[in-house]
Coordinates of C-alpha atoms in Angstrom, one line a residue:
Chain A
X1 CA -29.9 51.1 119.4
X2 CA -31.3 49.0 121.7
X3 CA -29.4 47.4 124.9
X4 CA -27.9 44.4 124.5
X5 CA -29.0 41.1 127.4
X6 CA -26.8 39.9 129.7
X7 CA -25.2 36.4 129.4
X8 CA -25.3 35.2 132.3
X9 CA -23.4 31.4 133.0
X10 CA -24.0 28.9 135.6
X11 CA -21.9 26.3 135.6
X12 CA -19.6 24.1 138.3
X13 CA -17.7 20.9 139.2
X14 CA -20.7 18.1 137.7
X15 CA -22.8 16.8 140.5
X16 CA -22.7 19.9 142.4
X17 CA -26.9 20.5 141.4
X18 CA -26.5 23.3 138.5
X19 CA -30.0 21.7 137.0
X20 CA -31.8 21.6 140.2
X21 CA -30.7 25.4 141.2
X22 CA -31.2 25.9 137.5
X23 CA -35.3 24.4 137.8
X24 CA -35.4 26.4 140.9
X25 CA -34.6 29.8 139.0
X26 CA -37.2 29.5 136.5
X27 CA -39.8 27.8 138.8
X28 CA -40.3 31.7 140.1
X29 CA -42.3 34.0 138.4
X30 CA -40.3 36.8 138.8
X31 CA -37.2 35.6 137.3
X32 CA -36.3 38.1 134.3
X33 CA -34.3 36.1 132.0
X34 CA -34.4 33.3 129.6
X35 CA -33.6 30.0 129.5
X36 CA -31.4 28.8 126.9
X37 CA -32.4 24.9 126.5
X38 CA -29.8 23.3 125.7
X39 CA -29.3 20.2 122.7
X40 CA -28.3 16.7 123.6
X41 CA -28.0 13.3 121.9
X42 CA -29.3 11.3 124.6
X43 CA -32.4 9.7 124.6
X44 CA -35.1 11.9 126.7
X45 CA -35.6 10.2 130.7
X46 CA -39.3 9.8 131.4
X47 CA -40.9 12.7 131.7
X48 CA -38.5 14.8 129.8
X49 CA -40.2 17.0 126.7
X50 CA -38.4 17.7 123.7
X51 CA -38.1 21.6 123.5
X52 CA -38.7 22.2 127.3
X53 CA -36.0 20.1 129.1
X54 CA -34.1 19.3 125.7
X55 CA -33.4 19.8 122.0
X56 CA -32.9 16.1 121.4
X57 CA -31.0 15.4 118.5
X58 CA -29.7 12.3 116.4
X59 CA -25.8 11.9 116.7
X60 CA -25.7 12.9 112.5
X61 CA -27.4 16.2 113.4
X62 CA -25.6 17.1 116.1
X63 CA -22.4 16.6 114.2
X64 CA -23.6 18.2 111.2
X65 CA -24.5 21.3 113.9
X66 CA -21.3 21.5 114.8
X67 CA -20.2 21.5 111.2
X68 CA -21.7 24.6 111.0
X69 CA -20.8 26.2 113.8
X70 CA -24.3 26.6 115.1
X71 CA -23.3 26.0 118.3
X72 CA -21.9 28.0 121.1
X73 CA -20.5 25.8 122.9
X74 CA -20.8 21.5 122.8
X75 CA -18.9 18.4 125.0
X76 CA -18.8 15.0 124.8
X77 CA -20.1 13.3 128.3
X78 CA -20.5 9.6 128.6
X79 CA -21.1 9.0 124.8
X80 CA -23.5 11.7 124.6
X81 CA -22.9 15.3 122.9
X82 CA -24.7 18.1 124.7
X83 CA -24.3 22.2 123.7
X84 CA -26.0 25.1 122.9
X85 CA -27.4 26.3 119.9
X86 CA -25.7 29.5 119.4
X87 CA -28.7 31.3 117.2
X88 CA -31.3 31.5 120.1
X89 CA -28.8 33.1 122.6
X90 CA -27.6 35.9 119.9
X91 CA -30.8 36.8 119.0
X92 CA -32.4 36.9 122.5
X93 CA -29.7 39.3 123.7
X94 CA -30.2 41.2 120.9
X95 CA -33.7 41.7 121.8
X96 CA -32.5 43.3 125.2
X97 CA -33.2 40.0 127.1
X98 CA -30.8 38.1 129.5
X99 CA -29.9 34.5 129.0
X100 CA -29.0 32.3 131.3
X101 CA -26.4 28.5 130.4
X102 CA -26.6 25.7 132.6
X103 CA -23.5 24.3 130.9
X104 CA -20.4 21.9 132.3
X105 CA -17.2 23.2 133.1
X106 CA -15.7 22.4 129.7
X107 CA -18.4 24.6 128.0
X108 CA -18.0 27.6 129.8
X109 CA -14.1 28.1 128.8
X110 CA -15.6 28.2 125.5
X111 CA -18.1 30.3 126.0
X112 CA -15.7 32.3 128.3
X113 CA -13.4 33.0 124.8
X114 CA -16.7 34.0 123.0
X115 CA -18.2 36.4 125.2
X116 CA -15.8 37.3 127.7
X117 CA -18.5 40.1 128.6
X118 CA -20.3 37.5 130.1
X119 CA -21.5 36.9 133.5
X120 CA -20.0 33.7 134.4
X121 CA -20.9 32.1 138.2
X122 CA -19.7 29.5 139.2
X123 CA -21.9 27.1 141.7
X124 CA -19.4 25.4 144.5
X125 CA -20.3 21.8 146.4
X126 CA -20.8 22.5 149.8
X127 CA -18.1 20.0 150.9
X128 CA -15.2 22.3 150.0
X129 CA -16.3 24.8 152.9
X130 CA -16.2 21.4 155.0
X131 CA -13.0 21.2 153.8
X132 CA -10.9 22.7 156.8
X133 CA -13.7 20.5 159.5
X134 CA -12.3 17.4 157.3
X135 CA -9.0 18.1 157.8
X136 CA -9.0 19.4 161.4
X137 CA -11.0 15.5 162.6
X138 CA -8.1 13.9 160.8
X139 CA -7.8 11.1 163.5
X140 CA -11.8 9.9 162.0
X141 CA -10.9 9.5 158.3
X142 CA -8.0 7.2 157.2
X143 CA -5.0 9.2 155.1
X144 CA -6.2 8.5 151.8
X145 CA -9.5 10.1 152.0
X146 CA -8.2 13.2 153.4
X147 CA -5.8 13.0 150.3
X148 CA -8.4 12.1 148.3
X149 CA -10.4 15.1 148.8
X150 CA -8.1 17.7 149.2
X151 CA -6.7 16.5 145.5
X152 CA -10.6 17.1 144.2
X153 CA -11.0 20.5 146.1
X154 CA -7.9 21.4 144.7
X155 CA -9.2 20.6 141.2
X156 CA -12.0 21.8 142.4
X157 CA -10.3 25.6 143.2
X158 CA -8.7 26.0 139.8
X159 CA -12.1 25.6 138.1
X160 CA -13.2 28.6 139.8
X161 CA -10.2 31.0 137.9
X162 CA -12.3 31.8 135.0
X163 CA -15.4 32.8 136.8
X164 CA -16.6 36.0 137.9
X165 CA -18.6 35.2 141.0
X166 CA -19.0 32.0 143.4
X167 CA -21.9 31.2 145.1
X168 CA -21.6 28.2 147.4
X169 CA -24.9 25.6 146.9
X170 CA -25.4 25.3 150.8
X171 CA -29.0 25.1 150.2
X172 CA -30.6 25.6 146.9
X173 CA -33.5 28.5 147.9
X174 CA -30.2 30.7 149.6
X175 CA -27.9 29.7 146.2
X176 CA -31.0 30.7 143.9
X177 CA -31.0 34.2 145.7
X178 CA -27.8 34.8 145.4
X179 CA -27.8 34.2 141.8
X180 CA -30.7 36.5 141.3
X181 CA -28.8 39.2 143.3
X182 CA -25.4 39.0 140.9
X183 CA -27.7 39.5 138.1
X184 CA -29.3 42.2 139.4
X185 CA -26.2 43.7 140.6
X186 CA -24.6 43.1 137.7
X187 CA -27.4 45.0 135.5
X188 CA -26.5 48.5 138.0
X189 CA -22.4 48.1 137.4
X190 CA -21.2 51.5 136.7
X191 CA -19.4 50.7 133.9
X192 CA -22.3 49.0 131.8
X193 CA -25.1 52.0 133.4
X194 CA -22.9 55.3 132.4
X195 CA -22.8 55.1 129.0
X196 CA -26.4 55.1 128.5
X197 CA -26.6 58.0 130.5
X198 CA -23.6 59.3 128.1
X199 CA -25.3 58.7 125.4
X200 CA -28.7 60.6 126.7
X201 CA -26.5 63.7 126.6
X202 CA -25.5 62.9 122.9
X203 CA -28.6 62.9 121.5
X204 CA -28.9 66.5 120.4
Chain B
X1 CA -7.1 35.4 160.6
X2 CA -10.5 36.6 160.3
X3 CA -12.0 38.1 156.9
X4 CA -12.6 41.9 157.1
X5 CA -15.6 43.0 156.6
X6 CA -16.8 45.1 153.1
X7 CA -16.8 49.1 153.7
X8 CA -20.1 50.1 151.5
X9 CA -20.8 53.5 150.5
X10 CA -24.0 55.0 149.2
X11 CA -23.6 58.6 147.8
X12 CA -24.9 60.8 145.3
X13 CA -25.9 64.3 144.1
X14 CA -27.8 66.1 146.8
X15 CA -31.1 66.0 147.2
X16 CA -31.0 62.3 145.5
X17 CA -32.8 61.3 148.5
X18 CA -30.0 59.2 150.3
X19 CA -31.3 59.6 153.8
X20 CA -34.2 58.0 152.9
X21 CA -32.8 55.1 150.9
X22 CA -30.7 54.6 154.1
X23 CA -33.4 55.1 156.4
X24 CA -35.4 52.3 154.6
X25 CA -32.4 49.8 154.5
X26 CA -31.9 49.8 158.0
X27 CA -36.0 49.6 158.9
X28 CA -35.5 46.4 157.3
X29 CA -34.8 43.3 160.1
X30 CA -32.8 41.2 157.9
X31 CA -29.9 44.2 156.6
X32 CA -26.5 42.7 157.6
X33 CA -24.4 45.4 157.9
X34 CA -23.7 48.0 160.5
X35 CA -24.3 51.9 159.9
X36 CA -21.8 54.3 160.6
X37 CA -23.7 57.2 162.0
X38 CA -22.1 60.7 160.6
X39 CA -20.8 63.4 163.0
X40 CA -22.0 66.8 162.9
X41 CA -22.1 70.3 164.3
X42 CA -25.1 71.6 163.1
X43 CA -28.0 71.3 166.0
X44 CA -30.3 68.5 166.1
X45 CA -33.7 68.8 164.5
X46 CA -36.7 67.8 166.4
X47 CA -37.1 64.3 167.0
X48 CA -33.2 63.7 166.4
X49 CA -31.1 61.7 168.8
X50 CA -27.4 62.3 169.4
X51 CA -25.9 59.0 168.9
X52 CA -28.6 57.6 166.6
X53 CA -29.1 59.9 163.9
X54 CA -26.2 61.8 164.4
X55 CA -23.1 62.0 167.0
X56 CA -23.5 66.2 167.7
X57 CA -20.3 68.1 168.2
X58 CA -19.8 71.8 168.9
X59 CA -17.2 73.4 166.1
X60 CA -14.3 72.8 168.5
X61 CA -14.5 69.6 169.4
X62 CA -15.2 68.1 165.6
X63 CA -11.9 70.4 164.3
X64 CA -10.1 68.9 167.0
X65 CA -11.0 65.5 165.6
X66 CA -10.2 66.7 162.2
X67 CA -6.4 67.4 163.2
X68 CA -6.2 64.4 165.5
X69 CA -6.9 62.2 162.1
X70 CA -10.1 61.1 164.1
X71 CA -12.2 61.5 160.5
X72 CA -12.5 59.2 157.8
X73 CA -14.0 62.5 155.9
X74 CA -15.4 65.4 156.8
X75 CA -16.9 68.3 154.4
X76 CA -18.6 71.7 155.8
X77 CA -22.0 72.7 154.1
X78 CA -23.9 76.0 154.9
X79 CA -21.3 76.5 158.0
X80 CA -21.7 73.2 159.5
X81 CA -19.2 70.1 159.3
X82 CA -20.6 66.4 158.7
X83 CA -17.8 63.5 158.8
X84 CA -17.2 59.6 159.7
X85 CA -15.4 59.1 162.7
X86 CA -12.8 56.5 161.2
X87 CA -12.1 54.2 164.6
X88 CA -15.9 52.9 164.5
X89 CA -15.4 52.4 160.6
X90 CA -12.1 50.8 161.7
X91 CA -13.0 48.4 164.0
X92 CA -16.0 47.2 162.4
X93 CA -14.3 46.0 159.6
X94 CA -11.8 44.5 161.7
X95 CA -14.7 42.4 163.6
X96 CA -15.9 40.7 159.9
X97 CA -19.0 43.1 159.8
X98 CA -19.8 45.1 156.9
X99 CA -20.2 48.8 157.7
X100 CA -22.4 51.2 155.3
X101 CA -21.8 54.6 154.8
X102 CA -24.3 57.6 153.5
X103 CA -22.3 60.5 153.0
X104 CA -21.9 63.4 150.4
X105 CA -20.2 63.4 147.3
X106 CA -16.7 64.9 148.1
X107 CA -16.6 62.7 151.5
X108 CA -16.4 59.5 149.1
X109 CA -13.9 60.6 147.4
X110 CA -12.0 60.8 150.1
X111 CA -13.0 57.5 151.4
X112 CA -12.0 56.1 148.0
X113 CA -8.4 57.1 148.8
X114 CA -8.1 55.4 151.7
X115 CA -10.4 52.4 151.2
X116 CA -9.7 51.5 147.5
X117 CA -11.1 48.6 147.8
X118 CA -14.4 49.8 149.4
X119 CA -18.0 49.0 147.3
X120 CA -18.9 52.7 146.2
X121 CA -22.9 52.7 145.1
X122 CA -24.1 56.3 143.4
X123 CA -27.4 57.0 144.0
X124 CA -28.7 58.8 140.8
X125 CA -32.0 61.1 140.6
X126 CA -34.8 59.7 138.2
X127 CA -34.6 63.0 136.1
X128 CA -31.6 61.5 134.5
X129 CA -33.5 58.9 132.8
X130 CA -35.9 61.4 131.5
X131 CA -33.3 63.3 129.9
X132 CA -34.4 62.1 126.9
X133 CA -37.9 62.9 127.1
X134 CA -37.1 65.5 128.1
X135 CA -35.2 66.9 125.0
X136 CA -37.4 64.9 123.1
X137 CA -40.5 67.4 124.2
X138 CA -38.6 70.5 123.8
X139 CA -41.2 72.4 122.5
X140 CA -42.6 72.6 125.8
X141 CA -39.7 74.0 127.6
X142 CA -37.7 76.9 127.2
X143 CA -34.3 76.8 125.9
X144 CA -33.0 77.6 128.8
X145 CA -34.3 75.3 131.2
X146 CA -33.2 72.5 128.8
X147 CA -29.7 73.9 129.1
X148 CA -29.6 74.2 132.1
X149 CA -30.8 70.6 133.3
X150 CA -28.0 69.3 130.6
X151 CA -25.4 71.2 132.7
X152 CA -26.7 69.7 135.5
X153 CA -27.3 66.2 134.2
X154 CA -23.1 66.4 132.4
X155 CA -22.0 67.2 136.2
X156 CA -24.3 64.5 137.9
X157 CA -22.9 61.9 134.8
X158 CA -19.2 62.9 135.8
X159 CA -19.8 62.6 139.7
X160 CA -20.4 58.7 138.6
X161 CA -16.6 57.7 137.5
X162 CA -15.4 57.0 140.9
X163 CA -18.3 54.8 141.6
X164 CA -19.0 50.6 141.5
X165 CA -22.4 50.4 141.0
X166 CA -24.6 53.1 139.7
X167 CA -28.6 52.9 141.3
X168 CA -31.3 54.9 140.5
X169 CA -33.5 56.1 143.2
X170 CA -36.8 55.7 141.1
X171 CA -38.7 53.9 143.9
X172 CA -37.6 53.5 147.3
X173 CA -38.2 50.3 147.6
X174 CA -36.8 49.1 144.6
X175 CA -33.5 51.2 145.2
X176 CA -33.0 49.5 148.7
X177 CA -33.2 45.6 147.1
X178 CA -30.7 46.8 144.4
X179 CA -28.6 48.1 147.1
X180 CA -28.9 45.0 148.7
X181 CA -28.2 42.5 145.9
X182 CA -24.9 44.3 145.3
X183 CA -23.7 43.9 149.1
X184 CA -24.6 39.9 148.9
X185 CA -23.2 39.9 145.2
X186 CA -20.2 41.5 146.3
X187 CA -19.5 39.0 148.5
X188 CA -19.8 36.3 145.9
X189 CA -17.2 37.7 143.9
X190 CA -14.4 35.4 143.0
X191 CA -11.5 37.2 143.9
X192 CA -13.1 37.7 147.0
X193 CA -14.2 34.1 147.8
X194 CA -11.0 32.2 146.0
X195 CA -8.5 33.1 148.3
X196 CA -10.9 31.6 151.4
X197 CA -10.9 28.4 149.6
X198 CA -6.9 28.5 149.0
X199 CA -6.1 29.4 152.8
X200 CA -7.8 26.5 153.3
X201 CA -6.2 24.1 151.4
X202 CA -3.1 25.5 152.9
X203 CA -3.5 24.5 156.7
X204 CA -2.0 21.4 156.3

């Protein structure tokens, strides 16, 4: 009858730095949830560790992965398949524990569909808060980069529907915290705390 | 056109030890939000000053407040009234700032009425958690002290349903960061943060 972890989702628009916050998370000691590594068919960069930064994988296992549906969620980037492997995350919530997905955009729909309990955040690029600065300076950018960039932020924006929370990377200590804080938060939510309590009173 | 600030509420049984939790939030240099210092008519105890720990009334002044509509809520315990005067509470939130209430159980459910969309935290007392160890050890205690700490614990458990975020006051310390992580978690929230984005996009 134990509690169930947390699953908690960090993803955003790609470039925006979800591995760097994501290193910066688990580089403190106090962080109180676990990584789930996720599996990619591209070939490890130098320094990268097989079972640390990676599962690597050859393209024929990875398929036959997804075969099987042993994966929780998986995209295609650039030639190269990247997911997660769906067994570690069960079985780590089951044990009580959070776990925390870096994951692109395209994996957290599915993930979304799966576990729609989840705790999805979604990490914004600074530049859409510049946004309005942009615009407002008009007369030092020509008309096509203002369009430009208001057609991304707009793409941008409706990424941000299926999320619970947004946390703006402004800087990546401030973005870390804040992160820290929805989990924490999120673990004192009346709706997940009262039922234990209910269930104290049931015991007899 | 500027954003409102977040009305946040910290309430629970008596004797939960609010004051201090409060206390200890605002000894803290870097809490963000304003408190809304209560009203009362009882007299000040030693060491109290009007305007800081308290605004003091006499009877007829605070019921004259009461009928002007000057109160966000008022309640009367052992003969003496406690309430929120609303125009500080008011114009706060109109500045951007958040504003923090500590106030009884029935003034929040007031406030909830008028501020629905106010960020209602429930303090809860450590002895609920040991509700089970406590049952657990009957043989120690009597039946009637069991019964009556389950009356007491069912009443504490339904005084939660109106609440966002349930905290348990097992540490001071501890208590005042969770407190905090909601405020800053609150204010990541997407349906809070979206619409900041989209006004934005909207100036042209």
């Amino acid at each position: 009858m134990k509690e169930k972890g947390l699953l908690i989702v960090l993803s955003g628009p790609s470039g925006v730095g979800k591995g760097t916050v994501r290193k910066e998370i688990f580089s403190h000691p106090d962080t109180a949830f676990e990584y789930s590594i996720s599996m990619t068919t591209r070939a490890p960069r130098e320094g990268e560790v097989n079972g640390v930064d990676y599962f690597f994988k050859s393209r024929e296992e990875f398929e036959a992965l997804i075969k099987e549906e042993k994966l929780l969620e998986y995209a295609e980037f650039v030639g190269n398949y990247y997911g997660t492997p769906v067994d570690y995350v069960r079985e780590t919530l089951e044990e009580g524990k959070d776990v925390f997905l870096e994951i692109e955009v395209q994996g957290a729909r599915q993930v979304r569909k799966k576990f729609p309990d989840g705790l999805f955040i979604f990490l914004a690029p600074p530049s859409l808060s510049e946004l309005k600065n942009r615009i407002v300076t008009r007369g030092t950018e020509t008309e096509d980069v203002i369009l430009n960039r208001m057609t991304v932020a707009k793409e941008e924006i409706e990424m941000m529907n299926l999320y619970d929370y947004v946390v703006e990377n402004d800087e990546i200590e401030r973005a870390c915290e804040r992160i820290k804080a929805i989990v924490v938060a999120e673990h004192c939510r009346r709706e997940r705390v009262e039922p234990r309590y209910i269930k104290m009173l049931e015991v007899e």
